[in-house]
Amino acid sequence: FLGSSLPAADLAAAVRKLGASCVILGMTTSRSGPGAAEYRDYVRSLLRSLPKGVALWVGGSAAAAVLDLPKDPSRRVRHLAT
């Protein structure tokens, strides 16, 4: 667990340093938390920063906001059943 406010570029740097093959994000909804637009922006930024071949899995009540990102099938966002 790296924290809910970790910038996407920092998360990608940790992935590179650790040699991780997968990133898993939990996305929840709340009145004070991020909305769909913020989640989409974060995931777009993360996908641009992640090394090729690193899978991105998302889950949680707000995950549907990012499931159509991106259009490149090699960088597809995968959904964890909630």
mmCIF file of N, CA and C in Angstrom:
data_model
loop_
_atom_site.group_PDB
_atom_site.id
_atom_site.type_symbol
_atom_site.label_atom_id
_atom_site.label_comp_id
_atom_site.label_asym_id
_atom_site.label_seq_id
_atom_site.Cartn_x
_atom_site.Cartn_y
_atom_site.Cartn_z
ATOM 1 N N PHE A 1 0.845 -1.178 0.000
ATOM 2 C CA PHE A 1 0.000 0.000 0.000
ATOM 3 C C PHE A 1 0.885 1.234 0.000
ATOM 4 N N LEU A 2 0.660 2.113 -0.990
ATOM 5 C CA LEU A 2 1.489 3.309 -1.105
ATOM 6 C C LEU A 2 0.754 4.589 -0.755
ATOM 7 N N GLY A 3 -0.535 4.557 -0.547
ATOM 8 C CA GLY A 3 -1.267 5.747 -0.120
ATOM 9 C C GLY A 3 -2.219 6.271 -1.170
ATOM 10 N N SER A 4 -3.318 6.829 -0.710
ATOM 11 C CA SER A 4 -4.369 7.266 -1.621
ATOM 12 C C SER A 4 -4.069 8.579 -2.326
ATOM 13 N N SER A 5 -3.116 9.344 -1.861
ATOM 14 C CA SER A 5 -2.811 10.628 -2.499
ATOM 15 C C SER A 5 -1.485 10.605 -3.259
ATOM 16 N N LEU A 6 -0.980 9.435 -3.548
ATOM 17 C CA LEU A 6 0.292 9.307 -4.255
ATOM 18 C C LEU A 6 0.127 9.758 -5.705
ATOM 19 N N PRO A 7 0.924 10.724 -6.164
ATOM 20 C CA PRO A 7 0.839 11.148 -7.561
ATOM 21 C C PRO A 7 1.135 9.989 -8.518
ATOM 22 N N ALA A 8 0.490 10.005 -9.665
ATOM 23 C CA ALA A 8 0.648 8.929 -10.646
ATOM 24 C C ALA A 8 2.105 8.746 -11.058
ATOM 25 N N ALA A 9 2.830 9.830 -11.248
ATOM 26 C CA ALA A 9 4.239 9.724 -11.648
ATOM 27 C C ALA A 9 5.072 9.040 -10.568
ATOM 28 N N ASP A 10 4.771 9.309 -9.307
ATOM 29 C CA ASP A 10 5.492 8.666 -8.209
ATOM 30 C C ASP A 10 5.160 7.179 -8.118
ATOM 31 N N LEU A 11 3.901 6.838 -8.361
ATOM 32 C CA LEU A 11 3.506 5.437 -8.373
ATOM 33 C C LEU A 11 4.231 4.702 -9.505
ATOM 34 N N ALA A 12 4.284 5.301 -10.680
ATOM 35 C CA ALA A 12 4.991 4.686 -11.809
ATOM 36 C C ALA A 12 6.479 4.529 -11.509
ATOM 37 N N ALA A 13 7.073 5.503 -10.827
ATOM 38 C CA ALA A 13 8.491 5.405 -10.454
ATOM 39 C C ALA A 13 8.707 4.238 -9.495
ATOM 40 N N ALA A 14 7.792 4.050 -8.545
ATOM 41 C CA ALA A 14 7.897 2.921 -7.612
ATOM 42 C C ALA A 14 7.766 1.599 -8.357
ATOM 43 N N VAL A 15 6.874 1.546 -9.332
ATOM 44 C CA VAL A 15 6.700 0.334 -10.143
ATOM 45 C C VAL A 15 7.998 0.000 -10.861
ATOM 46 N N ARG A 16 8.612 1.004 -11.463
ATOM 47 C CA ARG A 16 9.895 0.772 -12.162
ATOM 48 C C ARG A 16 10.978 0.304 -11.186
ATOM 49 N N LYS A 17 11.088 0.968 -10.048
ATOM 50 C CA LYS A 17 12.122 0.624 -9.070
ATOM 51 C C LYS A 17 11.944 -0.794 -8.532
ATOM 52 N N LEU A 18 10.701 -1.180 -8.287
ATOM 53 C CA LEU A 18 10.424 -2.500 -7.715
ATOM 54 C C LEU A 18 10.325 -3.602 -8.769
ATOM 55 N N GLY A 19 10.212 -3.221 -10.039
ATOM 56 C CA GLY A 19 10.061 -4.211 -11.099
ATOM 57 C C GLY A 19 8.696 -4.886 -11.063
ATOM 58 N N ALA A 20 7.693 -4.167 -10.590
ATOM 59 C CA ALA A 20 6.342 -4.738 -10.480
ATOM 60 C C ALA A 20 5.772 -5.023 -11.863
ATOM 61 N N SER A 21 4.963 -6.050 -11.954
ATOM 62 C CA SER A 21 4.324 -6.393 -13.221
ATOM 63 C C SER A 21 2.849 -5.997 -13.249
ATOM 64 N N CYS A 22 2.325 -5.537 -12.115
ATOM 65 C CA CYS A 22 0.907 -5.191 -12.030
ATOM 66 C C CYS A 22 0.701 -4.097 -10.983
ATOM 67 N N VAL A 23 -0.220 -3.191 -11.265
ATOM 68 C CA VAL A 23 -0.657 -2.176 -10.303
ATOM 69 C C VAL A 23 -2.141 -2.413 -10.071
ATOM 70 N N ILE A 24 -2.547 -2.413 -8.818
ATOM 71 C CA ILE A 24 -3.959 -2.583 -8.476
ATOM 72 C C ILE A 24 -4.423 -1.327 -7.746
ATOM 73 N N LEU A 25 -5.476 -0.706 -8.277
ATOM 74 C CA LEU A 25 -6.036 0.503 -7.673
ATOM 75 C C LEU A 25 -7.438 0.207 -7.164
ATOM 76 N N GLY A 26 -7.713 0.625 -5.946
ATOM 77 C CA GLY A 26 -9.066 0.578 -5.410
ATOM 78 C C GLY A 26 -9.682 1.954 -5.550
ATOM 79 N N MET A 27 -10.843 2.031 -6.188
ATOM 80 C CA MET A 27 -11.506 3.308 -6.438
ATOM 81 C C MET A 27 -12.874 3.296 -5.779
ATOM 82 N N THR A 28 -13.059 4.188 -4.830
ATOM 83 C CA THR A 28 -14.329 4.238 -4.113
ATOM 84 C C THR A 28 -15.011 5.582 -4.336
ATOM 85 N N THR A 29 -16.273 5.611 -4.063
ATOM 86 C CA THR A 29 -17.032 6.850 -4.184
ATOM 87 C C THR A 29 -17.364 7.377 -2.799
ATOM 88 N N SER A 30 -17.317 8.689 -2.682
ATOM 89 C CA SER A 30 -17.734 9.360 -1.451
ATOM 90 C C SER A 30 -17.986 10.825 -1.788
ATOM 91 N N ARG A 31 -18.687 11.497 -0.935
ATOM 92 C CA ARG A 31 -18.980 12.914 -1.191
ATOM 93 C C ARG A 31 -17.721 13.761 -1.170
ATOM 94 N N SER A 32 -16.753 13.421 -0.348
ATOM 95 C CA SER A 32 -15.549 14.247 -0.227
ATOM 96 C C SER A 32 -14.378 13.734 -1.066
ATOM 97 N N GLY A 33 -14.521 12.562 -1.648
ATOM 98 C CA GLY A 33 -13.426 11.973 -2.418
ATOM 99 C C GLY A 33 -13.465 12.367 -3.881
ATOM 100 N N PRO A 34 -12.532 11.812 -4.654
ATOM 101 C CA PRO A 34 -12.478 12.141 -6.075
ATOM 102 C C PRO A 34 -13.708 11.634 -6.822
ATOM 103 N N GLY A 35 -14.039 12.323 -7.904
ATOM 104 C CA GLY A 35 -15.140 11.905 -8.754
ATOM 105 C C GLY A 35 -14.615 11.206 -9.993
ATOM 106 N N ALA A 36 -15.519 10.877 -10.898
ATOM 107 C CA ALA A 36 -15.165 10.133 -12.105
ATOM 108 C C ALA A 36 -14.103 10.853 -12.925
ATOM 109 N N ALA A 37 -14.212 12.157 -13.072
ATOM 110 C CA ALA A 37 -13.243 12.905 -13.882
ATOM 111 C C ALA A 37 -11.839 12.821 -13.284
ATOM 112 N N GLU A 38 -11.754 12.932 -11.969
ATOM 113 C CA GLU A 38 -10.442 12.845 -11.310
ATOM 114 C C GLU A 38 -9.840 11.455 -11.463
ATOM 115 N N TYR A 39 -10.664 10.425 -11.321
ATOM 116 C CA TYR A 39 -10.164 9.060 -11.515
ATOM 117 C C TYR A 39 -9.684 8.860 -12.942
ATOM 118 N N ARG A 40 -10.440 9.360 -13.919
ATOM 119 C CA ARG A 40 -10.047 9.208 -15.325
ATOM 120 C C ARG A 40 -8.720 9.926 -15.585
ATOM 121 N N ASP A 41 -8.574 11.141 -15.062
ATOM 122 C CA ASP A 41 -7.322 11.889 -15.244
ATOM 123 C C ASP A 41 -6.152 11.148 -14.616
ATOM 124 N N TYR A 42 -6.361 10.601 -13.418
ATOM 125 C CA TYR A 42 -5.296 9.879 -12.725
ATOM 126 C C TYR A 42 -4.876 8.645 -13.519
ATOM 127 N N VAL A 43 -5.845 7.880 -13.989
ATOM 128 C CA VAL A 43 -5.531 6.655 -14.725
ATOM 129 C C VAL A 43 -4.846 6.981 -16.050
ATOM 130 N N ARG A 44 -5.309 8.015 -16.739
ATOM 131 C CA ARG A 44 -4.632 8.425 -17.983
ATOM 132 C C ARG A 44 -3.164 8.767 -17.709
ATOM 133 N N SER A 45 -2.933 9.551 -16.674
ATOM 134 C CA SER A 45 -1.567 9.931 -16.311
ATOM 135 C C SER A 45 -0.733 8.710 -15.936
ATOM 136 N N LEU A 46 -1.316 7.820 -15.167
ATOM 137 C CA LEU A 46 -0.605 6.610 -14.758
ATOM 138 C C LEU A 46 -0.258 5.740 -15.957
ATOM 139 N N LEU A 47 -1.196 5.564 -16.864
ATOM 140 C CA LEU A 47 -0.932 4.738 -18.050
ATOM 141 C C LEU A 47 0.171 5.327 -18.920
ATOM 142 N N ARG A 48 0.244 6.649 -18.996
ATOM 143 C CA ARG A 48 1.338 7.282 -19.757
ATOM 144 C C ARG A 48 2.688 7.046 -19.090
ATOM 145 N N SER A 49 2.681 6.912 -17.770
ATOM 146 C CA SER A 49 3.927 6.817 -17.008
ATOM 147 C C SER A 49 4.408 5.388 -16.756
ATOM 148 N N LEU A 50 3.498 4.427 -16.782
ATOM 149 C CA LEU A 50 3.879 3.046 -16.471
ATOM 150 C C LEU A 50 4.743 2.449 -17.579
ATOM 151 N N PRO A 51 5.697 1.603 -17.200
ATOM 152 C CA PRO A 51 6.472 0.887 -18.209
ATOM 153 C C PRO A 51 5.574 -0.029 -19.039
ATOM 154 N N LYS A 52 5.944 -0.240 -20.279
ATOM 155 C CA LYS A 52 5.196 -1.170 -21.145
ATOM 156 C C LYS A 52 5.153 -2.541 -20.474
ATOM 157 N N GLY A 53 4.027 -3.202 -20.620
ATOM 158 C CA GLY A 53 3.878 -4.546 -20.084
ATOM 159 C C GLY A 53 3.364 -4.618 -18.663
ATOM 160 N N VAL A 54 3.264 -3.479 -17.974
ATOM 161 C CA VAL A 54 2.741 -3.479 -16.604
ATOM 162 C C VAL A 54 1.221 -3.409 -16.677
ATOM 163 N N ALA A 55 0.558 -4.377 -16.072
ATOM 164 C CA ALA A 55 -0.902 -4.428 -16.075
ATOM 165 C C ALA A 55 -1.459 -3.459 -15.041
ATOM 166 N N LEU A 56 -2.621 -2.909 -15.355
ATOM 167 C CA LEU A 56 -3.332 -2.052 -14.414
ATOM 168 C C LEU A 56 -4.696 -2.669 -14.154
ATOM 169 N N TRP A 57 -4.948 -2.984 -12.903
ATOM 170 C CA TRP A 57 -6.227 -3.559 -12.475
ATOM 171 C C TRP A 57 -6.912 -2.549 -11.568
ATOM 172 N N VAL A 58 -8.214 -2.369 -11.744
ATOM 173 C CA VAL A 58 -8.972 -1.452 -10.900
ATOM 174 C C VAL A 58 -10.163 -2.184 -10.305
ATOM 175 N N GLY A 59 -10.554 -1.774 -9.123
ATOM 176 C CA GLY A 59 -11.710 -2.341 -8.466
ATOM 177 C C GLY A 59 -12.344 -1.305 -7.559
ATOM 178 N N GLY A 60 -13.510 -1.608 -7.082
ATOM 179 C CA GLY A 60 -14.208 -0.700 -6.185
ATOM 180 C C GLY A 60 -15.419 -0.073 -6.841
ATOM 181 N N SER A 61 -16.163 0.656 -6.051
ATOM 182 C CA SER A 61 -17.437 1.199 -6.506
ATOM 183 C C SER A 61 -17.316 2.253 -7.596
ATOM 184 N N ALA A 62 -16.155 2.879 -7.763
ATOM 185 C CA ALA A 62 -15.968 3.910 -8.791
ATOM 186 C C ALA A 62 -15.176 3.415 -9.994
ATOM 187 N N ALA A 63 -14.836 2.144 -10.029
ATOM 188 C CA ALA A 63 -13.983 1.612 -11.102
ATOM 189 C C ALA A 63 -14.603 1.742 -12.483
ATOM 190 N N ALA A 64 -15.908 1.720 -12.583
ATOM 191 C CA ALA A 64 -16.568 1.819 -13.886
ATOM 192 C C ALA A 64 -16.208 3.109 -14.609
ATOM 193 N N ALA A 65 -15.782 4.121 -13.892
ATOM 194 C CA ALA A 65 -15.438 5.413 -14.500
ATOM 195 C C ALA A 65 -14.251 5.326 -15.445
ATOM 196 N N VAL A 66 -13.433 4.285 -15.323
ATOM 197 C CA VAL A 66 -12.197 4.222 -16.121
ATOM 198 C C VAL A 66 -12.110 2.991 -17.015
ATOM 199 N N LEU A 67 -13.140 2.175 -17.063
ATOM 200 C CA LEU A 67 -13.034 0.901 -17.772
ATOM 201 C C LEU A 67 -12.907 1.045 -19.281
ATOM 202 N N ASP A 68 -13.284 2.179 -19.849
ATOM 203 C CA ASP A 68 -13.150 2.355 -21.288
ATOM 204 C C ASP A 68 -11.813 2.988 -21.674
ATOM 205 N N LEU A 69 -10.915 3.171 -20.719
ATOM 206 C CA LEU A 69 -9.575 3.734 -20.984
ATOM 207 C C LEU A 69 -8.564 2.623 -21.074
ATOM 208 N N PRO A 70 -7.574 2.714 -21.851
ATOM 209 C CA PRO A 70 -7.458 3.470 -23.090
ATOM 210 C C PRO A 70 -7.957 2.631 -24.250
ATOM 211 N N LYS A 71 -7.810 3.135 -25.449
ATOM 212 C CA LYS A 71 -8.260 2.397 -26.622
ATOM 213 C C LYS A 71 -7.199 1.399 -27.103
ATOM 214 N N ASP A 72 -5.956 1.597 -26.732
ATOM 215 C CA ASP A 72 -4.864 0.692 -27.102
ATOM 216 C C ASP A 72 -5.008 -0.607 -26.310
ATOM 217 N N PRO A 73 -5.289 -1.735 -26.988
ATOM 218 C CA PRO A 73 -5.539 -2.990 -26.253
ATOM 219 C C PRO A 73 -4.353 -3.467 -25.430
ATOM 220 N N SER A 74 -3.132 -3.056 -25.753
ATOM 221 C CA SER A 74 -1.979 -3.487 -24.962
ATOM 222 C C SER A 74 -1.934 -2.764 -23.620
ATOM 223 N N ARG A 75 -2.680 -1.681 -23.460
ATOM 224 C CA ARG A 75 -2.688 -0.901 -22.223
ATOM 225 C C ARG A 75 -4.067 -0.906 -21.583
ATOM 226 N N ARG A 76 -4.850 -1.938 -21.849
ATOM 227 C CA ARG A 76 -6.230 -2.004 -21.368
ATOM 228 C C ARG A 76 -6.288 -2.058 -19.846
ATOM 229 N N VAL A 77 -7.234 -1.341 -19.301
ATOM 230 C CA VAL A 77 -7.505 -1.367 -17.868
ATOM 231 C C VAL A 77 -8.390 -2.579 -17.584
ATOM 232 N N ARG A 78 -7.993 -3.378 -16.633
ATOM 233 C CA ARG A 78 -8.757 -4.577 -16.303
ATOM 234 C C ARG A 78 -9.536 -4.319 -14.995
ATOM 235 N N HIS A 79 -10.669 -4.949 -14.895
ATOM 236 C CA HIS A 79 -11.552 -4.717 -13.761
ATOM 237 C C HIS A 79 -11.558 -5.908 -12.805
ATOM 238 N N LEU A 80 -11.409 -5.631 -11.549
ATOM 239 C CA LEU A 80 -11.553 -6.650 -10.519
ATOM 240 C C LEU A 80 -13.005 -6.651 -10.078
ATOM 241 N N ALA A 81 -13.629 -7.795 -10.041
ATOM 242 C CA ALA A 81 -15.024 -7.878 -9.596
ATOM 243 C C ALA A 81 -15.124 -7.427 -8.150
ATOM 244 N N THR A 82 -16.161 -6.669 -7.861
ATOM 245 C CA THR A 82 -16.346 -6.176 -6.492
ATOM 246 C C THR A 82 -17.545 -6.846 -5.849
#
